[in-house]
XYZ file of C-alpha atoms in Angstrom:
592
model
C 12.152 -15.809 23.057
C 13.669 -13.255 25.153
C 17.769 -14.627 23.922
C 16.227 -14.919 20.660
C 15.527 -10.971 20.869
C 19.076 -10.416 22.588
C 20.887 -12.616 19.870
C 19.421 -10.562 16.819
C 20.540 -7.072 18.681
C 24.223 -8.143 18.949
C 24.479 -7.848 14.931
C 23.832 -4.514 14.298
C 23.375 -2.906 11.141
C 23.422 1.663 11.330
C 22.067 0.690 15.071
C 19.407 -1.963 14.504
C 19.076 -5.846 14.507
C 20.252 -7.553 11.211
C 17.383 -9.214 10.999
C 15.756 -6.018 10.685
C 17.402 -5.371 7.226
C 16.631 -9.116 6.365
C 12.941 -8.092 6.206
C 14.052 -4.550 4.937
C 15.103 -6.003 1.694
C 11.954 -8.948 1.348
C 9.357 -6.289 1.738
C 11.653 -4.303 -0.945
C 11.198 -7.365 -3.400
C 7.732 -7.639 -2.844
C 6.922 -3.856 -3.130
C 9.058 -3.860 -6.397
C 6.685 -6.435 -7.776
C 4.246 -5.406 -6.671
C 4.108 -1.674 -7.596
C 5.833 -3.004 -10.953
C 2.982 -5.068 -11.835
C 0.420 -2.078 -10.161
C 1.777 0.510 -12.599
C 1.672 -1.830 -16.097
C -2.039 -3.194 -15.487
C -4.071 0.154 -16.626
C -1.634 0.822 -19.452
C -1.726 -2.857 -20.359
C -5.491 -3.308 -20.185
C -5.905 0.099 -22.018
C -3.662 0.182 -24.646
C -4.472 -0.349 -28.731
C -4.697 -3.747 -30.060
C -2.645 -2.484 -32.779
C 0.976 -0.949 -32.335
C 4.244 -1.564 -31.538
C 3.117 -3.052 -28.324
C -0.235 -4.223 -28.117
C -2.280 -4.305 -25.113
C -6.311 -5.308 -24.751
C -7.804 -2.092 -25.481
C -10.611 -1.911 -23.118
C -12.667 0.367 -22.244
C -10.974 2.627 -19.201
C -14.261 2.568 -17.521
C -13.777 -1.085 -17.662
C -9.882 -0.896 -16.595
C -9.914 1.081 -13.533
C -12.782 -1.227 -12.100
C -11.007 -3.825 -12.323
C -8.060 -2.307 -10.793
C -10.522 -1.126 -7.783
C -11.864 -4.891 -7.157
C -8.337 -5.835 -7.013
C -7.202 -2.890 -5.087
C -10.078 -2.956 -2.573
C -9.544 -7.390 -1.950
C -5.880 -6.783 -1.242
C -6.915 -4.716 1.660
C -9.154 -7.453 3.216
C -7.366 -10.892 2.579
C -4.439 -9.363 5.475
C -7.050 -10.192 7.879
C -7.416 -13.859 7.198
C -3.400 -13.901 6.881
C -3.134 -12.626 9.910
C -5.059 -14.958 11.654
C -4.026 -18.058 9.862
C -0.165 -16.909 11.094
C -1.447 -16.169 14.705
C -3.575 -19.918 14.764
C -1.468 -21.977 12.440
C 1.288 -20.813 10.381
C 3.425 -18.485 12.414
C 4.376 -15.224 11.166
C 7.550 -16.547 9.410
C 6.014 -19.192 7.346
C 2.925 -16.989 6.653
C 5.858 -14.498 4.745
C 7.353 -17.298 2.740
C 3.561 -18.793 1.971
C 2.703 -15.367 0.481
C 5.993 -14.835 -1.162
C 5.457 -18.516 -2.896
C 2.021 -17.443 -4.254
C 2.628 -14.045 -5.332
C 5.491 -15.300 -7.164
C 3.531 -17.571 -8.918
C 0.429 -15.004 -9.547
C 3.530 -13.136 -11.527
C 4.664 -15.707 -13.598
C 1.042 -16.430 -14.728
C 0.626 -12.715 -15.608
C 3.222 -13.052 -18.555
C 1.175 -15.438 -20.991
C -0.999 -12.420 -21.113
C -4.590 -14.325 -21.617
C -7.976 -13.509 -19.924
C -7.077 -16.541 -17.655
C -3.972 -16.486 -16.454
C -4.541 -12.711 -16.156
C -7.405 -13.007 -13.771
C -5.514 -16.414 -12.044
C -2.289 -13.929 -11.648
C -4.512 -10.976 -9.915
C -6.155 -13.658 -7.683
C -2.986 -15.409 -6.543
C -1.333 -12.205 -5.555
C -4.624 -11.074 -3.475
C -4.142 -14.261 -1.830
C -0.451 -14.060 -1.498
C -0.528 -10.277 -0.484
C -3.033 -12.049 2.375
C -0.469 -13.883 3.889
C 2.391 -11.367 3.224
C 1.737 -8.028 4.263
C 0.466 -8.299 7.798
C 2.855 -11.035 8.853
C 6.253 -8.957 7.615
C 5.207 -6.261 10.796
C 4.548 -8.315 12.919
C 7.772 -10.032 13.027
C 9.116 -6.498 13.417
C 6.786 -5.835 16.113
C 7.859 -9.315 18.280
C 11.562 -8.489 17.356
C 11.407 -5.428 19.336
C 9.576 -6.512 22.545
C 11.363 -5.031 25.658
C 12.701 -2.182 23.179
C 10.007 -0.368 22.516
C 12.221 2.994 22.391
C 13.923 2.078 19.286
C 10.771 0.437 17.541
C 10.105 3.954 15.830
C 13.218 4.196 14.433
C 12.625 0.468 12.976
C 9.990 1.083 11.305
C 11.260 4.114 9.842
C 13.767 2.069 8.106
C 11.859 -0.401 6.895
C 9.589 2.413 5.343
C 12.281 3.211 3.501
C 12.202 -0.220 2.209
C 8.775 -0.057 1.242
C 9.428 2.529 -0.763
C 12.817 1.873 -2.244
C 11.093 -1.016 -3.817
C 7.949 0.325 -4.643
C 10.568 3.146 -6.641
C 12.472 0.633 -8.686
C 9.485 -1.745 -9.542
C 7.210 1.451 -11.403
C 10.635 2.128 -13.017
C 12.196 -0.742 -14.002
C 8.983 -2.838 -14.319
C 7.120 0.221 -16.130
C 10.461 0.596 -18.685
C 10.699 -2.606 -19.932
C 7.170 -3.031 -20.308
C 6.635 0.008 -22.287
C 10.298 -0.281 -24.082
C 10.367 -4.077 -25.053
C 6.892 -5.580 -24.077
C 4.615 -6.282 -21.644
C 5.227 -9.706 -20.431
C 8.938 -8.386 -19.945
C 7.176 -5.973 -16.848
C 5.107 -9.049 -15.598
C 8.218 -10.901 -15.696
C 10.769 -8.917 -13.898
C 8.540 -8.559 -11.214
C 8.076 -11.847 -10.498
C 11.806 -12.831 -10.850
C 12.527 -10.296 -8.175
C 9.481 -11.637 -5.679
C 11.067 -15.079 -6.480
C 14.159 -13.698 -5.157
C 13.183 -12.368 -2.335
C 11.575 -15.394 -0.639
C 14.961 -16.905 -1.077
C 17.008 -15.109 0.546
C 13.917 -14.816 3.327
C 13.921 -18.347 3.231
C 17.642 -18.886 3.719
C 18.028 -17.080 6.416
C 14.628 -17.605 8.246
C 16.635 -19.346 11.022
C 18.781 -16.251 11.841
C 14.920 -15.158 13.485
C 15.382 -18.167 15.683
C 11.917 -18.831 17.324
C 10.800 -14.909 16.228
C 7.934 -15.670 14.000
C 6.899 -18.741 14.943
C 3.481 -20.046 15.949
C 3.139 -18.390 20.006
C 3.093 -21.200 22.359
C 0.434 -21.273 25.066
C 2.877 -19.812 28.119
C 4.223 -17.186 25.484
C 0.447 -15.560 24.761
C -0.106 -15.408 28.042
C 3.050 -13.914 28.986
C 3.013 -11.730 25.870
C 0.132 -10.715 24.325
C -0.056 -10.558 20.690
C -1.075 -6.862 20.123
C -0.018 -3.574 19.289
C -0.596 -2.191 22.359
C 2.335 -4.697 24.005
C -0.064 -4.221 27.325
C 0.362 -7.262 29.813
C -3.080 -8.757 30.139
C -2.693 -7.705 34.217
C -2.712 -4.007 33.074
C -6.085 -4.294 31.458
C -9.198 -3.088 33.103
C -11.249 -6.268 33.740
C -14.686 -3.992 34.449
C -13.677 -2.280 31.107
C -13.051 -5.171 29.075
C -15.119 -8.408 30.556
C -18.321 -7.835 29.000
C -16.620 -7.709 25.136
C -15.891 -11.167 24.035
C -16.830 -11.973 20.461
C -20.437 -14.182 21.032
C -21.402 -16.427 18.010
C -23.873 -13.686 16.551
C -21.013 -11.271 16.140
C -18.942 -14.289 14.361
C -22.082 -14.589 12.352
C -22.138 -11.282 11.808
C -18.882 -10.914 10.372
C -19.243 -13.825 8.435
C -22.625 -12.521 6.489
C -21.336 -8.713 6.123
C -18.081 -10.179 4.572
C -19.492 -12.278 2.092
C -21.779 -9.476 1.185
C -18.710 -7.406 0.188
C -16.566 -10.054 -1.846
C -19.846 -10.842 -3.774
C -20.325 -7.292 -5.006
C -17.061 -6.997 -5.857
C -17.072 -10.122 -7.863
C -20.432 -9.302 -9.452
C -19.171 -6.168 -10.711
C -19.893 -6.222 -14.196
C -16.826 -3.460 -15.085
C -14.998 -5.720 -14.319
C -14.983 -8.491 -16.272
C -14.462 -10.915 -13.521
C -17.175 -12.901 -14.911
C -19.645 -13.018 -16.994
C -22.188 -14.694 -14.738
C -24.543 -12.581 -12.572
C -24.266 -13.765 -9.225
C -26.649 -11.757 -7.765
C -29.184 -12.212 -10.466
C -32.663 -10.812 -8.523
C -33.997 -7.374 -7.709
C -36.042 -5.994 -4.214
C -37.528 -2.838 -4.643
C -36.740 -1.368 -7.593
C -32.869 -2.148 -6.850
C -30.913 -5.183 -8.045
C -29.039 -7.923 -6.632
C -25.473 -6.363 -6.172
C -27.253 -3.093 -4.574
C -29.397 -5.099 -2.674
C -26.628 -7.620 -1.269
C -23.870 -4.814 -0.770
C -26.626 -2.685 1.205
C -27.423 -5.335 3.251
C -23.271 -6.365 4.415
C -23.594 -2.485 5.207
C -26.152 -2.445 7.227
C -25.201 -5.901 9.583
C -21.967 -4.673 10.000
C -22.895 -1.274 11.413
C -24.783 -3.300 13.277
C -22.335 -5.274 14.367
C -20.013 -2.388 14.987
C -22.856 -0.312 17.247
C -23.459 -3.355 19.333
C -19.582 -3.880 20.051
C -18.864 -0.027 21.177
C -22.094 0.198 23.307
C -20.396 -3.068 25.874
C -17.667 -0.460 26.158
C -17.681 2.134 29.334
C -18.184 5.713 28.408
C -13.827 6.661 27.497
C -13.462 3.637 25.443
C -16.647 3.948 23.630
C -15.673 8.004 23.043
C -12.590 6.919 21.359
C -13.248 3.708 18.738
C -16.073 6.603 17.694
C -13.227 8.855 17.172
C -11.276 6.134 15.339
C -14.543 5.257 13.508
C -14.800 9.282 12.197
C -11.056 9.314 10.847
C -12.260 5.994 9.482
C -14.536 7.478 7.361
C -11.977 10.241 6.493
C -9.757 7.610 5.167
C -12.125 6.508 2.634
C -12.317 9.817 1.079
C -8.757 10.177 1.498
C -8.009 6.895 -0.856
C -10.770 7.004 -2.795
C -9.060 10.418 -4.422
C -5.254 9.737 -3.843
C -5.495 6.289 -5.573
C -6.052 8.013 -8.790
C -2.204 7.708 -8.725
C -2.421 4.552 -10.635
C -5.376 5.183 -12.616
C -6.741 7.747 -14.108
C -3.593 9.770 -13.263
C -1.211 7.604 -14.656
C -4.002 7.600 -18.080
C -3.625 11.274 -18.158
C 0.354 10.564 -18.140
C 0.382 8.711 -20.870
C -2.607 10.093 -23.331
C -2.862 13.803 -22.308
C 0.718 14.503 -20.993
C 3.373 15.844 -23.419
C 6.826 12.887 -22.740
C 9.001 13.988 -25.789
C 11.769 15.519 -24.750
C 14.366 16.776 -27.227
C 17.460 19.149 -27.580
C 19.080 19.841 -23.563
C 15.097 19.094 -22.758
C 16.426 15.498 -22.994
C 19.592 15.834 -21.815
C 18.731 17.646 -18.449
C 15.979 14.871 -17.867
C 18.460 11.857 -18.733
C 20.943 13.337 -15.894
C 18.198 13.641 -13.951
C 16.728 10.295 -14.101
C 20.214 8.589 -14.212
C 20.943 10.461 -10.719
C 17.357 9.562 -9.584
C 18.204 5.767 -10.369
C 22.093 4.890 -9.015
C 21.568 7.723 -6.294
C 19.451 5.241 -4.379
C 20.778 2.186 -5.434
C 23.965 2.754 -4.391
C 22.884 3.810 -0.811
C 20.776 0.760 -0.758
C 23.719 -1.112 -2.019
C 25.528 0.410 0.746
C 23.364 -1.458 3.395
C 23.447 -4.542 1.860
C 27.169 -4.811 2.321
C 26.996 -3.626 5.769
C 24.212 -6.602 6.294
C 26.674 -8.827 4.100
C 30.204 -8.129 6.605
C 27.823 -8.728 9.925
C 25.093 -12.237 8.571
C 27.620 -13.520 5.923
C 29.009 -16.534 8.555
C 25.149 -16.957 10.025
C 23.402 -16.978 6.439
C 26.008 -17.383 3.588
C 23.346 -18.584 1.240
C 20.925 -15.746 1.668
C 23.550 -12.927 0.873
C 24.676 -14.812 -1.865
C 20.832 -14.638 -3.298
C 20.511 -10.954 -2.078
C 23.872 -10.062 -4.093
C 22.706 -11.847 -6.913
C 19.917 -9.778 -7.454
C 21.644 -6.539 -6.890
C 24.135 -7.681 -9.563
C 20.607 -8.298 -11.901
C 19.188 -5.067 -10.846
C 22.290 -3.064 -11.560
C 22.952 -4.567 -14.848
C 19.337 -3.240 -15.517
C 19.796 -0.112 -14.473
C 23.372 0.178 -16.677
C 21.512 -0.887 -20.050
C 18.510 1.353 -19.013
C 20.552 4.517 -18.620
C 22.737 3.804 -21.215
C 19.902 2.737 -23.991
C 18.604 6.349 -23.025
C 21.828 8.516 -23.455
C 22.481 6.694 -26.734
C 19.199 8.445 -27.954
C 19.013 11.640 -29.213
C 15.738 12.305 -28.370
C 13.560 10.499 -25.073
C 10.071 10.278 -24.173
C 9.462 9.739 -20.735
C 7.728 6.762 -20.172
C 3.599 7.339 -18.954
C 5.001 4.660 -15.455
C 8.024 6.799 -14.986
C 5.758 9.449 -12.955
C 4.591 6.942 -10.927
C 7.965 7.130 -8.976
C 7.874 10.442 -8.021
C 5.524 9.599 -5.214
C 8.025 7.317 -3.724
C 10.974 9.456 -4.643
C 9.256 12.644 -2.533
C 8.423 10.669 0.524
C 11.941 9.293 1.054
C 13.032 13.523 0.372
C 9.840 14.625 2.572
C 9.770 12.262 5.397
C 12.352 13.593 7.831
C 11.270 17.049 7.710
C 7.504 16.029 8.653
C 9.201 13.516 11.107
C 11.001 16.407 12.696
C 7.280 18.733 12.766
C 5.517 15.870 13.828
C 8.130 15.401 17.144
C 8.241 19.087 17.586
C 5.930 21.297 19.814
C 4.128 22.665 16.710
C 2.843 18.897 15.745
C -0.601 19.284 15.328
C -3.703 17.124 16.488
C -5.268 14.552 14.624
C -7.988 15.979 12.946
C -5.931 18.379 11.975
C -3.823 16.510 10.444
C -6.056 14.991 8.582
C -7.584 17.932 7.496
C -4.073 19.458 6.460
C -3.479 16.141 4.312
C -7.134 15.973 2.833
C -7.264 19.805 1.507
C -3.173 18.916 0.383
C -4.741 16.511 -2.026
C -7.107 18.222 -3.265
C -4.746 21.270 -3.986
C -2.501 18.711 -5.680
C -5.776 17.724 -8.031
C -6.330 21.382 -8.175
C -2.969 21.804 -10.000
C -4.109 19.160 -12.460
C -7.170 21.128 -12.875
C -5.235 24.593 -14.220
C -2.906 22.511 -16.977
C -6.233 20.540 -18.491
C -8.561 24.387 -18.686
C -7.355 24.345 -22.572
C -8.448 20.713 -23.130
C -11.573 20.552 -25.267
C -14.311 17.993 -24.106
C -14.446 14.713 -25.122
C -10.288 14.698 -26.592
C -9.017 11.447 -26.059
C -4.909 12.945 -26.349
C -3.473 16.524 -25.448
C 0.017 17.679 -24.582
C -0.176 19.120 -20.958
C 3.607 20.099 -19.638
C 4.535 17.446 -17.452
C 5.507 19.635 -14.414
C 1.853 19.386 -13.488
C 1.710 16.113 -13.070
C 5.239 16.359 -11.005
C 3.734 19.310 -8.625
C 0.422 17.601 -8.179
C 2.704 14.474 -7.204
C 4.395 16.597 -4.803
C 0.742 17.771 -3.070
C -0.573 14.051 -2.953
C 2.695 13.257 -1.516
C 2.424 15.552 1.599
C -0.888 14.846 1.862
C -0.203 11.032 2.655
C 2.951 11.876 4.984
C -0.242 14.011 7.081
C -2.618 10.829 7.229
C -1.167 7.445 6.102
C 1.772 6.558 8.613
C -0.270 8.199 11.412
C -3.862 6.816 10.874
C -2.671 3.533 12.695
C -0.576 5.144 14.783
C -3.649 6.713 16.402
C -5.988 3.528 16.115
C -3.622 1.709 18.144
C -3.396 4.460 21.135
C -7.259 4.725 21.233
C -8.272 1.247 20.630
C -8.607 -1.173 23.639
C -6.076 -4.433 23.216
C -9.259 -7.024 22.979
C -10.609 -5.133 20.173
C -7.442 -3.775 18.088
C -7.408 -7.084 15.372
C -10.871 -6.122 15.037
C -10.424 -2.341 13.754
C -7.742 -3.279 12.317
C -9.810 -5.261 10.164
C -12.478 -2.327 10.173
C -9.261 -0.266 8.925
C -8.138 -2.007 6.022
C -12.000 -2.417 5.602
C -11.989 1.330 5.411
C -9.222 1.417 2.701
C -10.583 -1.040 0.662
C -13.751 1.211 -0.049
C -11.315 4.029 -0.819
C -9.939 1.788 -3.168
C -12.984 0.603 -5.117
C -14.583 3.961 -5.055
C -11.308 4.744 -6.494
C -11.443 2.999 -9.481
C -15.047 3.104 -10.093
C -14.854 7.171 -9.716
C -12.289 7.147 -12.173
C -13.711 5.017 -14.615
C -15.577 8.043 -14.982
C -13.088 9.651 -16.307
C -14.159 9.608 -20.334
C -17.840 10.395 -19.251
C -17.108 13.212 -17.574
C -14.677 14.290 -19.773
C -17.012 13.871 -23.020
C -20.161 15.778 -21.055
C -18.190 19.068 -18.988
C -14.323 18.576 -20.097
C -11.256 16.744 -18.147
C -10.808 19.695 -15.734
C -13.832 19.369 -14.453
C -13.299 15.534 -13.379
C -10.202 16.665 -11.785
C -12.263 19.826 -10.484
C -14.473 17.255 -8.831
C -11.181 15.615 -6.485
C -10.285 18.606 -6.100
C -13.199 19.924 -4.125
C -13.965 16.596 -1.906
C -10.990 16.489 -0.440
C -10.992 19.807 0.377
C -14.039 19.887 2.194
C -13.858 16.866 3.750
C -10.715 18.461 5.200
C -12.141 21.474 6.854
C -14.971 19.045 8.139
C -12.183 17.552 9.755
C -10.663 20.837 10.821
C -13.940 22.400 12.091
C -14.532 18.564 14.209
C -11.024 19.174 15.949
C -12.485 19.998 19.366
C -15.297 17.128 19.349
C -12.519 14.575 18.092
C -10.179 16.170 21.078
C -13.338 15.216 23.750
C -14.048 11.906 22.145
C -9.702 11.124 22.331
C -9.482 11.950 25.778
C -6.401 13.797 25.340
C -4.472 10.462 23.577
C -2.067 12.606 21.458
């Protein structure tokens, strides 16, 4: 394993392994269709049956809870991926598994029926399953012995993350709304096609990186975050915490609790059967069964700290806490793609005309071959160093470059022809990606400087960001009357409120695991992980369910005051946070 490491850092691409930019530019597929296909659904579901280009028409209520379910399942499948790689698959094979049945939850999006629509969203849950947690892992065994550099690794490949994520809402997100639907669903499952290729061609450059762990090697190195040799562990801290069959049980019952009420979920439309047809005490089955999960797996999360001594136990409470911040962080910024990117397209004025047009066509064409061509960049620096090892993946890779330009070229000149342009409602979805790659570095730089502030506070900071962001939203819809289904609100809210959100999730997301993994012993860090992404995926379901609310609110008190209302969580949830800095400080044990 160890020459395997050594043989991967001789190629070096702008300081790092090759292999490095090999994943670099498969998580950039998958992002791109994956945030393609994110961006299209609420427009899709939501839009007239009548027009130009037709969509369902449902109900938004209806819409965004669908989106939630979806949302909130992709954040708990990782944890069966992840084990299925560690036990069986290997991380490697996991990635191409997940690419394989993503791609094929794309294609099935583009016949654009109730079937193949829900038989797309489930194959890409699944896929996502055996995608996402695998990718950083192989990152994470790449680097063992280098830990100095790992930073800088993943830096880059958050770059990639969002370099796809930018082209997918555009590209995906023009075509869709420019030529037709099944033209977005499409594109984004050509690229995630393309990207297990070229993974797949030049899976052996990893050499045995990725692969199922032998016996000798998980003993030797353990498969963790932490990278902590198993004779650096405190026995008398650890030896009472193995998992016993109730806590298997445990997890088993509050699991299937969840995944029921989300199916059951009648805004959804994931069915039309009730599942949970019964009713104790005045509340019915869904309440009943998702009340229930809740209360079994608090159970089974007391039980686990309390075989912890006193420091460990202080800090998974402390990781618990931001936990629960987390949720309300996601369960507001996730509007992104729902009701935000509704108020884009129905209460947002696009048509540009005159040097309005003009300045915004420069704009865009600079935001679009500006990046590309820096990405393009790397991919011929990957090309002159892998091209002898793995011919046949460059050759894919350069392929779709060549697609993606040729896209971009008809995009940007099909705008300039025109002499007037209305910004497409997925186009704003961008901007999110566009100001982390501008923002990153100079929070990087405050984070790694003596003024970097403590946890809670920076989740405070990014909580009351949000909801300033939402606050800005709040001052362009004060004309709206209540209960208008259209308006024409200048855009540059939208763009500063995207600018608010954005700092907001530079304070919170890339650090949030950053912290669990300091503060989390190594025999129980797969296990909050899993309470992690468990923690996201209620931020995402409260997400869409809170803003399916959007038309009731807006009918009974007027669209500023649902955007009022995310304005004002966040914000106090972040000085809770703020005014809790010296108990979470106690509870860390000075783990900065």
């Amino acid at each position: 394993m160890n020459t395997d490491i050594e043989n991967l850092f001789k190629d070096k691409v702008i300081g790092h392994p090759a292999g490095l930019f090999v994943l670099f530019f498969t998580e950039m597929w998958e992002r791109f269709s994956f945030y393609g296909m994110r961006i299209l659904l609420v427009l899709f579901l939501t839009a007239p049956l009548i027009g130009d280009n037709p969509g369902w028409e449902w109900p938004r209520e209806h819409a965004l809870a669908l989106i939630g379910t979806y949302a909130s399942l992709l954040y708990l499948t990782p944890i069966v991926g992840g084990w299925v790689a560690d036990k069986i698959t290997g991380y490697k094979w996991a990635v191409i598994i997940g690419c394989f049945i993503m791609m094929l939850g794309h294609a099935s999006m583009v016949f654009e029926t109730q079937f193949t629509l829900y038989l797309g969203l489930a194959l890409l849950v699944i896929g996502t399953g055996f995608f996402k947690p695998n990718v950083t892992s192989m990152i994470s065994e790449m680097y063992k012995g280098k830990e100095s550099k790992k930073d800088g690794a993943y830096t880059i490949f958050y770059m990639g993350v969002n370099a796809g994520a930018f082209f997918g809402m555009m590209l995906c997100g023009y075509l869709a709304e420019n030529i037709g639907w099944s033209w977005g669903f499409g594109l984004a499952g050509i690229f995630m096609f393309l990207g297990m290729l070229q993974f797949w061609l030049a899976k052996d450059l990893f050499g045995q990186i990725g692969e199922k762990p032998s016996k000798v090697y998980e003993v030797e190195l353990p498969q963790n975050i932490n990278e902590v040799s198993p004779t650096e562990h405190n026995p008398t801290e650890e030896k009472l915490n193995p998992f016993t069959g109730v806590d298997k049980v445990l997890i088993v019952l509050s699991a299937l609790g969840g995944v029921l009420y989300l199916f059951n979920d009648p805004m959804s439309k994931v069915g039309n059967v009730n599942m949970l047809d019964f009713s104790i005490g005045g509340l019915d089955g869904s309440n009943v069964t998702i009340l229930t999960a809740l209360v079994l797996f608090l159970y089974l999360i007391i039980t686990r700290i309390s075989r912890y001594s006193k420091i460990i136990r202080d800090k998974i409470i402390a990781v618990s806490i931001f936990g629960i911040f987390t949720v309300f962080f996601f369960a507001a910024f996730e509007q992104s793609l729902g009701s935000m990117t509704i108020f884009a397209r129905d209460y947002t004025d696009r048509v540009l005309v005159g040097s309005s047009a003009m300045i915004f066509k420069i704009v865009d064409l600079i935001l679009t071959v500006g990046p590309l061509a820096i990405i393009t960049w790397v991919l011929y620096l990957l090309f002159k160093k892998t091209y002898s090892k793995i011919p046949y993946s460059n050759i894919v890779l350069s392929l779709a470059f060549v697609a993606l330009w040729g896209i971009v070229i008809w995009k940007v000149n099909r705008e300039f022809s025109k002499d007037a342009t209305e910004v497409g409602a997925s186009w704003f979805g961008i901007l999110n990606s566009f100001f982390i790659i501008t923002l990153a570095p100079l929070f990087s730089k405050w984070w790694e400087s003596k003024y970097n502030p403590s946890a809670a506070m920076k989740y405070g900071l990014g909580l009351i960001l949000l909801g300033l962001g939402f606050g800005v939203l709040v001052m362009g819809t004060m004309g709206i009357e209540q209960g208008a289904q259209t308006a024409s609100v200048s855009m540059f809210f939208l763009i500063f409120a995207y600018v608010f959100h954005t700092m907001g999730e530079l304070c919170i997301s890339p650090v949030g695991l950053s912290y669990l993994s300091k503060l989390v012993p190594g025999r129980m860090i797969g296990f909050m992980f899993g309470i992690w992404y468990l923690a996201i995926a209620i931020g995402q379901k409260a997400a869409g369910t809170m803003g399916g609310m959007i038309d009731k609110i807006s009918e009974e008190h007027g669209l500023s005051t649902f955007f009022l209302i995310f304005t004002l969580v966040p914000i106090a949830v972040g000085l809770v946070s703020i005014v809790l800095n010296p108990i979470l400080k106690r509870l860390m044990h000075n783990v900065k």
